[in-house]
Amino acid sequence: MNINYILYIMRNLIFSVLTLLYGTFLFAQNTSNVLQVGVANNASVLQVGANNSDVDQIGNNNDSTVDQLGINDSDIDQTGNNNSARVIQRGFFNRSVVIQTCNFNIARVLQFGIFNFSSIIQNGNGNFATATQFGNFNISAISQFGNGNFAGVWQFGTSNVAFVHQGINGPKINDFNNATIIQNGSSNFAHIDEFGDIGGSDFNRSRIDQNGNNNFSYNAQVGDFNISAQDQTGNLNYSYVYQFGDRNSSNEDQTGTSNNSTTLQFGNLNNSRVEQIGENNLSTVTQNGTNNNSTVLQGFFGAGGNDHVSDVDQTGINNNSFVGQHGTANYSDVDQTGTANSSWVAQIGVTNESYVEQIGLGNNSTVDQIGNNNVATVYQNGIGNLSDIDQNGNNHYSCVEQIGNNNISMTSQTGFNHSSIVTQLGNNNISSVTQTN
């Protein structure tokens, strides 16, 4: 389903409720309801305007503070012991809901503006959640289950949407997930999901930072000790991260307009870094296995680059890929299957293309292209094969195919319109091609 349609439905549902509140408050004064059952609970409510506050506390040593100025609505529900909730609202038709169950949970809400909506739901022990909204029509929803989780949402601007969901609702040992969302601008969307194993551990960490308008970020981590960071500056950028396993790491950084990055990692100890600067750049990284590493840099000099495409797919153990592209409309495709394979692709110029496929153990490929309309293709299947392609100029074509073990191919082309095809089958073959004009 189209994300804009989803956001449209969500906003209409929430703001329909807030509009009903407007009708309720229009002819009303301040209203405060406090219900406390237990020992040493404390509730403090300060209202100026035509606000509504409802505080329900069941248990011992719970504390609630509500501070409202304008026409706002706050609902706090705490069940357990030693929970704490603070809500500050300034403006009109802001809505805050805090629900905390079990012990030692903390919730903090700060709303300045009109028609902001915040929801915090925490079930477990020692969780901390904070939501800060400056502006209008922002939506924040945090839900945390388990123990020791932290979630923070900061929104500055108009019509930003943020969701955080962490932990598993049920008996469990450990949790301690950490999620942060920062949005500055208009109509940005961010969503973080983090879950661990039912048997114990979690300790996942996520951060989404968006500056600009109409940016989209989604991050899901299933497992333990995973780390994800997504930074987007500009407009209409898209970032998607999914990590399944333990101790995976992903870093996506996009600056410009209409950049798109997708990172999928399955297994353990995989690492991905994507940095894109410019417009309409596209990166897709898929890693399946253990200790694979991928780095993608597109438009990495000065003002950046546009319309680059990079696709990296690695399956196995200890594979490494580097892709660096600068200029306009360069294309790179890297596929590696096996163990300890390594690929390097660097392209500077316009409409260069590189295709690398390696299968086996310890294969190594290097492609360097500077100029325009150059094409490099590498296929290696076996053990310990080495290919090095270096093309400077325009309209070069190089193709290397090596099947077997310990084959070596070196290709260097300088000038214009050179073509080289190398095919080696067997073991310990060596080829060297140098062309210039």
CSV table of C-alpha atoms in Angstrom, one decimal:
chain,number,residue,atom,x,y,z
A,1,MET,CA,0.0,0.0,0.0
A,2,ASN,CA,1.3,3.5,-0.9
A,3,ILE,CA,2.9,5.1,2.2
A,4,ASN,CA,1.3,8.5,1.4
A,5,TYR,CA,-2.1,6.8,1.5
A,6,ILE,CA,-1.3,5.2,4.8
A,7,LEU,CA,-0.2,8.5,6.3
A,8,TYR,CA,-3.3,10.2,4.9
A,9,ILE,CA,-5.6,7.7,6.6
A,10,MET,CA,-3.7,7.9,9.9
A,11,ARG,CA,-3.7,11.6,10.1
A,12,ASN,CA,-7.4,11.8,9.3
A,13,LEU,CA,-8.2,9.3,12.0
A,14,ILE,CA,-6.1,11.1,14.6
A,15,PHE,CA,-7.1,14.6,13.7
A,16,SER,CA,-10.8,13.6,13.6
A,17,VAL,CA,-10.4,12.8,17.2
A,18,LEU,CA,-8.7,16.0,17.9
A,19,THR,CA,-11.4,17.9,16.1
A,20,LEU,CA,-14.0,16.3,18.4
A,21,LEU,CA,-11.9,17.6,21.3
A,22,TYR,CA,-12.1,21.0,19.8
A,23,GLY,CA,-15.9,20.9,19.9
A,24,THR,CA,-15.7,19.6,23.5
A,25,PHE,CA,-13.3,22.3,24.7
A,26,LEU,CA,-14.9,25.2,22.8
A,27,PHE,CA,-17.5,25.9,25.4
A,28,ALA,CA,-15.7,24.3,28.4
A,29,GLN,CA,-13.4,25.3,31.2
A,30,ASN,CA,-10.5,23.3,32.6
A,31,THR,CA,-11.3,19.7,33.7
A,32,SER,CA,-9.2,17.6,35.9
A,33,ASN,CA,-9.9,14.0,37.1
A,34,VAL,CA,-7.5,12.2,39.5
A,35,LEU,CA,-7.9,8.6,40.7
A,36,GLN,CA,-5.3,7.1,43.0
A,37,VAL,CA,-5.4,3.7,44.7
A,38,GLY,CA,-2.4,2.6,46.8
A,39,VAL,CA,0.2,4.2,49.0
A,40,ALA,CA,2.3,7.4,48.5
A,41,ASN,CA,1.1,8.2,45.0
A,42,ASN,CA,1.4,11.9,43.9
A,43,ALA,CA,-0.5,13.8,41.2
A,44,SER,CA,0.0,17.5,40.3
A,45,VAL,CA,-2.2,19.2,37.7
A,46,LEU,CA,-1.8,22.9,36.6
A,47,GLN,CA,-4.2,24.2,34.0
A,48,VAL,CA,-4.7,27.6,32.3
A,49,GLY,CA,-7.3,27.9,29.6
A,50,ALA,CA,-9.8,25.1,28.7
A,51,ASN,CA,-7.8,21.9,29.1
A,52,ASN,CA,-8.7,18.4,30.0
A,53,SER,CA,-6.6,16.1,32.2
A,54,ASP,CA,-7.2,12.6,33.5
A,55,VAL,CA,-4.8,10.8,35.9
A,56,ASP,CA,-5.3,7.3,37.1
A,57,GLN,CA,-2.7,5.7,39.4
A,58,ILE,CA,-2.9,2.2,40.9
A,59,GLY,CA,0.0,1.0,43.1
A,60,ASN,CA,2.6,2.7,45.3
A,61,ASN,CA,4.9,5.7,44.9
A,62,ASN,CA,3.7,6.7,41.5
A,63,ASP,CA,4.1,10.3,40.4
A,64,SER,CA,2.3,12.3,37.7
A,65,THR,CA,2.6,16.0,36.7
A,66,VAL,CA,0.5,17.7,34.2
A,67,ASP,CA,1.1,21.3,33.1
A,68,GLN,CA,-1.3,22.7,30.5
A,69,LEU,CA,-1.7,26.1,28.9
A,70,GLY,CA,-4.3,26.6,26.1
A,71,ILE,CA,-6.7,24.0,25.0
A,72,ASN,CA,-5.2,20.6,25.4
A,73,ASP,CA,-5.9,17.0,26.5
A,74,SER,CA,-3.8,14.7,28.6
A,75,ASP,CA,-4.5,11.1,29.8
A,76,ILE,CA,-2.1,9.4,32.2
A,77,ASP,CA,-2.7,5.8,33.4
A,78,GLN,CA,-0.1,4.1,35.6
A,79,THR,CA,-0.3,0.7,37.2
A,80,GLY,CA,2.5,-0.6,39.4
A,81,ASN,CA,5.1,1.0,41.6
A,82,ASN,CA,7.5,3.9,41.3
A,83,ASN,CA,6.4,5.0,37.9
A,84,SER,CA,6.7,8.6,36.8
A,85,ALA,CA,4.9,10.7,34.1
A,86,ARG,CA,5.4,14.4,33.2
A,87,VAL,CA,3.3,16.1,30.5
A,88,ILE,CA,3.7,19.8,29.5
A,89,GLN,CA,1.4,21.2,26.8
A,90,ARG,CA,1.5,24.7,25.3
A,91,GLY,CA,-0.9,25.6,22.5
A,92,PHE,CA,-4.2,24.3,21.2
A,93,PHE,CA,-5.7,20.8,20.6
A,94,ASN,CA,-2.6,18.9,21.5
A,95,ARG,CA,-3.2,15.4,22.7
A,96,SER,CA,-1.0,13.2,25.0
A,97,VAL,CA,-1.6,9.6,26.1
A,98,VAL,CA,0.7,7.9,28.6
A,99,ILE,CA,0.1,4.3,29.8
A,100,GLN,CA,2.6,2.6,32.0
A,101,THR,CA,2.4,-0.9,33.6
A,102,CYS,CA,4.8,-2.5,36.1
A,103,ASN,CA,7.6,-0.7,37.9
A,104,PHE,CA,10.1,2.2,37.6
A,105,ASN,CA,9.0,3.4,34.2
A,106,ILE,CA,9.5,7.0,33.2
A,107,ALA,CA,7.6,9.0,30.5
A,108,ARG,CA,8.2,12.6,29.5
A,109,VAL,CA,6.0,14.6,27.0
A,110,LEU,CA,6.5,18.1,25.8
A,111,GLN,CA,4.2,19.6,23.2
A,112,PHE,CA,4.3,23.2,21.8
A,113,GLY,CA,1.9,24.1,18.9
A,114,ILE,CA,-1.4,22.9,17.6
A,115,PHE,CA,-2.9,19.5,16.9
A,116,ASN,CA,0.1,17.5,18.0
A,117,PHE,CA,-0.5,13.9,19.1
A,118,SER,CA,1.7,11.8,21.4
A,119,SER,CA,1.3,8.3,22.7
A,120,ILE,CA,3.6,6.4,25.1
A,121,ILE,CA,2.8,2.8,26.1
A,122,GLN,CA,5.3,1.0,28.4
A,123,ASN,CA,4.9,-2.4,29.9
A,124,GLY,CA,7.8,-3.8,31.9
A,125,ASN,CA,10.4,-2.4,34.3
A,126,GLY,CA,12.8,0.5,34.1
A,127,ASN,CA,11.8,1.8,30.7
A,128,PHE,CA,12.2,5.4,29.7
A,129,ALA,CA,10.4,7.2,26.9
A,130,THR,CA,10.4,10.9,25.9
A,131,ALA,CA,8.5,12.7,23.2
A,132,THR,CA,9.1,16.4,22.2
A,133,GLN,CA,7.0,18.1,19.6
A,134,PHE,CA,7.4,21.7,18.5
A,135,GLY,CA,5.1,22.7,15.6
A,136,ASN,CA,1.8,21.5,14.2
A,137,PHE,CA,0.1,18.3,13.3
A,138,ASN,CA,3.0,16.0,14.4
A,139,ILE,CA,2.4,12.4,15.4
A,140,SER,CA,4.5,10.3,17.8
A,141,ALA,CA,3.7,6.8,19.0
A,142,ILE,CA,6.1,4.9,21.3
A,143,SER,CA,5.5,1.4,22.6
A,144,GLN,CA,8.0,-0.5,24.7
A,145,PHE,CA,7.8,-3.9,26.3
A,146,GLY,CA,10.3,-5.5,28.6
A,147,ASN,CA,13.0,-4.0,30.7
A,148,GLY,CA,15.4,-1.1,30.4
A,149,ASN,CA,14.4,0.2,27.0
A,150,PHE,CA,14.9,3.8,25.9
A,151,ALA,CA,13.0,5.6,23.2
A,152,GLY,CA,13.2,9.3,22.3
A,153,VAL,CA,11.3,11.2,19.6
A,154,TRP,CA,12.0,14.8,18.8
A,155,GLN,CA,9.9,16.6,16.1
A,156,PHE,CA,10.3,20.1,14.9
A,157,GLY,CA,8.0,21.3,12.1
A,158,THR,CA,4.7,20.2,10.6
A,159,SER,CA,3.0,16.9,9.9
A,160,ASN,CA,6.0,14.7,10.9
A,161,VAL,CA,5.2,11.1,11.9
A,162,ALA,CA,7.3,8.8,14.1
A,163,PHE,CA,6.7,5.3,15.4
A,164,VAL,CA,8.9,3.3,17.8
A,165,HIS,CA,8.2,-0.2,18.9
A,166,GLN,CA,10.6,-2.1,21.1
A,167,GLY,CA,10.7,-5.4,22.9
A,168,ILE,CA,8.4,-8.4,23.3
A,169,ASN,CA,5.2,-8.3,25.4
A,170,GLY,CA,5.6,-11.3,27.7
A,171,PRO,CA,8.0,-13.0,30.1
A,172,LYS,CA,11.6,-12.4,29.0
A,173,ILE,CA,15.1,-11.8,30.4
A,174,ASN,CA,17.1,-8.7,29.3
A,175,ASP,CA,16.0,-6.1,26.7
A,176,PHE,CA,17.8,-2.7,26.9
A,177,ASN,CA,17.0,-1.6,23.4
A,178,ASN,CA,17.6,2.1,22.5
A,179,ALA,CA,15.8,4.1,19.8
A,180,THR,CA,16.0,7.7,18.8
A,181,ILE,CA,14.1,9.6,16.1
A,182,ILE,CA,14.8,13.3,15.3
A,183,GLN,CA,12.8,15.1,12.6
A,184,ASN,CA,13.1,18.6,11.5
A,185,GLY,CA,10.9,19.8,8.7
A,186,SER,CA,7.6,18.8,7.2
A,187,SER,CA,5.9,15.5,6.3
A,188,ASN,CA,8.8,13.3,7.3
A,189,PHE,CA,8.1,9.7,8.3
A,190,ALA,CA,10.2,7.4,10.6
A,191,HIS,CA,9.5,4.0,12.0
A,192,ILE,CA,11.7,1.8,14.3
A,193,ASP,CA,11.0,-1.8,15.2
A,194,GLU,CA,13.4,-3.7,17.5
A,195,PHE,CA,12.9,-7.2,18.9
A,196,GLY,CA,15.1,-9.7,20.5
A,197,ASP,CA,15.0,-13.4,21.2
A,198,ILE,CA,12.4,-14.7,23.6
A,199,GLY,CA,15.1,-16.4,25.6
A,200,GLY,CA,17.0,-13.3,26.5
A,201,SER,CA,19.3,-10.4,25.4
A,202,ASP,CA,18.5,-7.6,23.0
A,203,PHE,CA,20.6,-4.5,23.4
A,204,ASN,CA,19.7,-3.2,19.9
A,205,ARG,CA,20.4,0.5,19.1
A,206,SER,CA,18.8,2.6,16.4
A,207,ARG,CA,18.9,6.2,15.4
A,208,ILE,CA,17.0,8.1,12.6
A,209,ASP,CA,17.8,11.7,12.0
A,210,GLN,CA,15.8,13.5,9.2
A,211,ASN,CA,16.2,17.2,8.2
A,212,GLY,CA,14.0,18.4,5.3
A,213,ASN,CA,10.7,17.5,3.8
A,214,ASN,CA,8.9,14.3,2.8
A,215,ASN,CA,11.8,12.0,3.8
A,216,PHE,CA,11.0,8.3,4.7
A,217,SER,CA,13.0,6.0,7.0
A,218,TYR,CA,12.2,2.5,8.3
A,219,ASN,CA,14.4,0.4,10.5
A,220,ALA,CA,13.7,-3.1,11.8
A,221,GLN,CA,16.1,-5.1,13.9
A,222,VAL,CA,15.4,-8.7,15.0
A,223,GLY,CA,18.0,-10.2,17.2
A,224,ASP,CA,20.6,-8.9,19.7
A,225,PHE,CA,23.3,-6.2,19.8
A,226,ASN,CA,22.4,-4.8,16.3
A,227,ILE,CA,23.2,-1.2,15.5
A,228,SER,CA,21.5,1.0,12.9
A,229,ALA,CA,21.9,4.7,12.0
A,230,GLN,CA,20.0,6.5,9.3
A,231,ASP,CA,20.7,10.2,8.5
A,232,GLN,CA,18.8,12.0,5.8
A,233,THR,CA,19.1,15.7,4.8
A,234,GLY,CA,17.1,17.2,2.0
A,235,ASN,CA,13.8,16.2,0.5
A,236,LEU,CA,12.1,13.0,-0.8
A,237,ASN,CA,14.8,10.7,0.4
A,238,TYR,CA,14.0,7.0,1.2
A,239,SER,CA,15.9,4.8,3.6
A,240,TYR,CA,15.0,1.2,4.5
A,241,VAL,CA,17.0,-1.1,6.8
A,242,TYR,CA,16.2,-4.6,7.9
A,243,GLN,CA,18.6,-6.7,10.0
A,244,PHE,CA,17.9,-10.2,11.2
A,245,GLY,CA,20.5,-11.8,13.5
A,246,ASP,CA,23.1,-10.7,16.0
A,247,ARG,CA,25.7,-7.9,16.0
A,248,ASN,CA,24.9,-6.5,12.6
A,249,SER,CA,25.7,-2.9,11.8
A,250,SER,CA,24.2,-0.6,9.3
A,251,ASN,CA,24.9,3.1,8.6
A,252,GLU,CA,22.9,5.0,5.9
A,253,ASP,CA,23.7,8.7,5.2
A,254,GLN,CA,21.9,10.5,2.4
A,255,THR,CA,22.1,14.2,1.5
A,256,GLY,CA,20.1,15.7,-1.4
A,257,THR,CA,16.9,14.9,-3.2
A,258,SER,CA,15.2,11.7,-4.1
A,259,ASN,CA,18.0,9.4,-3.0
A,260,ASN,CA,17.0,5.8,-2.2
A,261,SER,CA,18.8,3.3,0.0
A,262,THR,CA,17.8,-0.3,1.0
A,263,THR,CA,19.9,-2.5,3.3
A,264,LEU,CA,19.0,-6.1,4.1
A,265,GLN,CA,21.3,-8.1,6.4
A,266,PHE,CA,20.7,-11.7,7.5
A,267,GLY,CA,23.1,-13.5,9.8
A,268,ASN,CA,25.7,-12.2,12.3
A,269,LEU,CA,28.4,-9.6,12.3
A,270,ASN,CA,27.6,-8.2,9.0
A,271,ASN,CA,28.4,-4.5,8.3
A,272,SER,CA,27.0,-2.1,5.8
A,273,ARG,CA,27.8,1.6,5.1
A,274,VAL,CA,26.0,3.7,2.5
A,275,GLU,CA,26.6,7.3,1.8
A,276,GLN,CA,24.9,9.1,-1.0
A,277,ILE,CA,25.1,12.8,-1.9
A,278,GLY,CA,23.2,14.4,-4.8
A,279,GLU,CA,20.0,13.5,-6.5
A,280,ASN,CA,18.3,10.3,-7.6
A,281,ASN,CA,21.0,7.9,-6.4
A,282,LEU,CA,20.0,4.3,-5.7
A,283,SER,CA,21.7,1.8,-3.5
A,284,THR,CA,20.7,-1.8,-2.6
A,285,VAL,CA,22.8,-3.9,-0.3
A,286,THR,CA,21.9,-7.5,0.6
A,287,GLN,CA,24.2,-9.6,2.8
A,288,ASN,CA,23.5,-13.1,4.0
A,289,GLY,CA,25.9,-14.9,6.2
A,290,THR,CA,28.6,-14.0,8.7
A,291,ASN,CA,31.1,-11.1,8.9
A,292,ASN,CA,30.4,-9.7,5.4
A,293,ASN,CA,31.3,-6.0,4.8
A,294,SER,CA,29.9,-3.6,2.3
A,295,THR,CA,30.7,0.1,1.7
A,296,VAL,CA,28.9,2.2,-0.9
A,297,LEU,CA,29.8,5.8,-1.6
A,298,GLN,CA,28.0,7.7,-4.3
A,299,GLY,CA,28.5,11.3,-5.2
A,300,PHE,CA,31.2,11.6,-2.6
A,301,PHE,CA,33.1,14.7,-3.9
A,302,GLY,CA,32.0,18.3,-3.3
A,303,ALA,CA,28.4,18.9,-4.6
A,304,GLY,CA,27.8,15.2,-5.0
A,305,GLY,CA,26.6,13.2,-8.0
A,306,ASN,CA,23.3,12.2,-9.6
A,307,ASP,CA,21.5,9.1,-10.9
A,308,HIS,CA,24.1,6.5,-9.7
A,309,VAL,CA,23.0,2.9,-9.2
A,310,SER,CA,24.7,0.4,-7.0
A,311,ASP,CA,23.6,-3.2,-6.2
A,312,VAL,CA,25.6,-5.3,-3.8
A,313,ASP,CA,24.7,-8.9,-3.0
A,314,GLN,CA,27.0,-11.0,-0.8
A,315,THR,CA,26.3,-14.5,0.6
A,316,GLY,CA,28.8,-16.4,2.7
A,317,ILE,CA,31.5,-15.6,5.2
A,318,ASN,CA,34.1,-12.7,5.3
A,319,ASN,CA,33.2,-11.2,1.9
A,320,ASN,CA,34.1,-7.6,1.3
A,321,SER,CA,32.8,-5.1,-1.2
A,322,PHE,CA,33.6,-1.4,-1.9
A,323,VAL,CA,31.8,0.7,-4.4
A,324,GLY,CA,32.6,4.4,-5.0
A,325,GLN,CA,30.9,6.3,-7.8
A,326,HIS,CA,31.1,10.0,-8.7
A,327,GLY,CA,29.7,11.9,-11.6
A,328,THR,CA,26.5,11.1,-13.3
A,329,ALA,CA,24.6,7.9,-14.0
A,330,ASN,CA,27.3,5.3,-13.2
A,331,TYR,CA,26.2,1.8,-12.6
A,332,SER,CA,27.7,-1.0,-10.4
A,333,ASP,CA,26.5,-4.5,-9.8
A,334,VAL,CA,28.5,-6.8,-7.4
A,335,ASP,CA,27.6,-10.4,-6.6
A,336,GLN,CA,29.8,-12.5,-4.3
A,337,THR,CA,29.1,-16.0,-3.0
A,338,GLY,CA,31.5,-18.0,-0.9
A,339,THR,CA,34.2,-17.1,1.6
A,340,ALA,CA,36.7,-14.2,1.7
A,341,ASN,CA,36.0,-12.8,-1.7
A,342,SER,CA,36.9,-9.2,-2.2
A,343,SER,CA,35.6,-6.6,-4.8
A,344,TRP,CA,36.6,-3.0,-5.3
A,345,VAL,CA,34.8,-0.8,-7.8
A,346,ALA,CA,35.7,2.9,-8.3
A,347,GLN,CA,34.0,4.9,-11.1
A,348,ILE,CA,34.4,8.6,-11.9
A,349,GLY,CA,32.7,10.1,-14.8
A,350,VAL,CA,29.5,9.6,-16.8
A,351,THR,CA,27.5,6.4,-17.6
A,352,ASN,CA,30.3,4.0,-16.7
A,353,GLU,CA,29.2,0.4,-15.9
A,354,SER,CA,30.8,-2.4,-13.8
A,355,TYR,CA,29.6,-5.9,-13.4
A,356,VAL,CA,31.4,-8.2,-10.9
A,357,GLU,CA,30.5,-11.8,-10.0
A,358,GLN,CA,32.7,-14.0,-7.8
A,359,ILE,CA,32.0,-17.5,-6.6
A,360,GLY,CA,34.3,-19.5,-4.4
A,361,LEU,CA,37.1,-18.8,-2.0
A,362,GLY,CA,39.6,-15.9,-1.8
A,363,ASN,CA,38.8,-14.3,-5.2
A,364,ASN,CA,39.8,-10.7,-5.7
A,365,SER,CA,38.5,-8.2,-8.2
A,366,THR,CA,39.5,-4.5,-8.8
A,367,VAL,CA,37.8,-2.2,-11.2
A,368,ASP,CA,38.9,1.4,-11.7
A,369,GLN,CA,37.2,3.5,-14.4
A,370,ILE,CA,37.7,7.2,-15.0
A,371,GLY,CA,36.0,8.8,-18.0
A,372,ASN,CA,32.7,8.2,-19.8
A,373,ASN,CA,30.8,5.2,-21.2
A,374,ASN,CA,33.3,2.6,-20.1
A,375,VAL,CA,32.2,-1.0,-19.3
A,376,ALA,CA,33.9,-3.6,-17.2
A,377,THR,CA,32.7,-7.2,-16.6
A,378,VAL,CA,34.4,-9.7,-14.3
A,379,TYR,CA,33.4,-13.3,-13.6
A,380,GLN,CA,35.5,-15.5,-11.4
A,381,ASN,CA,34.7,-18.9,-10.1
A,382,GLY,CA,37.2,-20.9,-8.1
A,383,ILE,CA,39.9,-20.3,-5.5
A,384,GLY,CA,42.4,-17.4,-5.3
A,385,ASN,CA,41.7,-15.8,-8.7
A,386,LEU,CA,42.8,-12.2,-9.3
A,387,SER,CA,41.4,-9.6,-11.7
A,388,ASP,CA,42.5,-6.0,-12.1
A,389,ILE,CA,40.9,-3.7,-14.6
A,390,ASP,CA,42.0,-0.1,-15.0
A,391,GLN,CA,40.3,2.0,-17.7
A,392,ASN,CA,41.0,5.7,-18.3
A,393,GLY,CA,39.2,7.6,-21.1
A,394,ASN,CA,36.0,7.0,-23.0
A,395,ASN,CA,34.2,4.1,-24.5
A,396,HIS,CA,36.4,1.2,-23.3
A,397,TYR,CA,35.2,-2.3,-22.9
A,398,SER,CA,36.9,-5.0,-20.8
A,399,CYS,CA,35.6,-8.5,-20.0
A,400,VAL,CA,37.4,-11.0,-17.8
A,401,GLU,CA,36.3,-14.6,-17.2
A,402,GLN,CA,38.4,-16.9,-15.0
A,403,ILE,CA,37.3,-20.4,-14.0
A,404,GLY,CA,39.7,-22.4,-11.9
A,405,ASN,CA,42.3,-21.6,-9.2
A,406,ASN,CA,45.0,-19.0,-8.8
A,407,ASN,CA,44.5,-17.3,-12.2
A,408,ILE,CA,45.7,-13.7,-12.7
A,409,SER,CA,44.4,-11.1,-15.2
A,410,MET,CA,45.7,-7.5,-15.5
A,411,THR,CA,44.0,-5.2,-18.0
A,412,SER,CA,44.9,-1.5,-18.5
A,413,GLN,CA,43.3,0.7,-21.2
A,414,THR,CA,44.0,4.4,-21.8
A,415,GLY,CA,42.5,6.7,-24.4
A,416,PHE,CA,39.5,5.9,-26.5
A,417,ASN,CA,37.5,3.0,-27.8
A,418,HIS,CA,39.6,0.0,-26.7
A,419,SER,CA,38.2,-3.5,-26.2
A,420,SER,CA,39.7,-6.4,-24.3
A,421,ILE,CA,38.3,-9.9,-23.6
A,422,VAL,CA,40.2,-12.3,-21.4
A,423,THR,CA,39.1,-15.9,-20.8
A,424,GLN,CA,41.2,-18.3,-18.6
A,425,LEU,CA,40.1,-21.8,-17.7
A,426,GLY,CA,42.2,-24.0,-15.4
A,427,ASN,CA,44.8,-23.1,-12.9
A,428,ASN,CA,47.8,-20.7,-12.5
A,429,ASN,CA,47.2,-18.9,-15.8
A,430,ILE,CA,48.5,-15.3,-16.2
A,431,SER,CA,47.2,-12.6,-18.6
A,432,SER,CA,48.4,-9.0,-19.0
A,433,VAL,CA,46.7,-6.6,-21.5
A,434,THR,CA,47.8,-3.0,-22.0
A,435,GLN,CA,46.2,-0.7,-24.6
A,436,THR,CA,46.7,3.0,-25.3
A,437,ASN,CA,46.3,5.6,-28.0
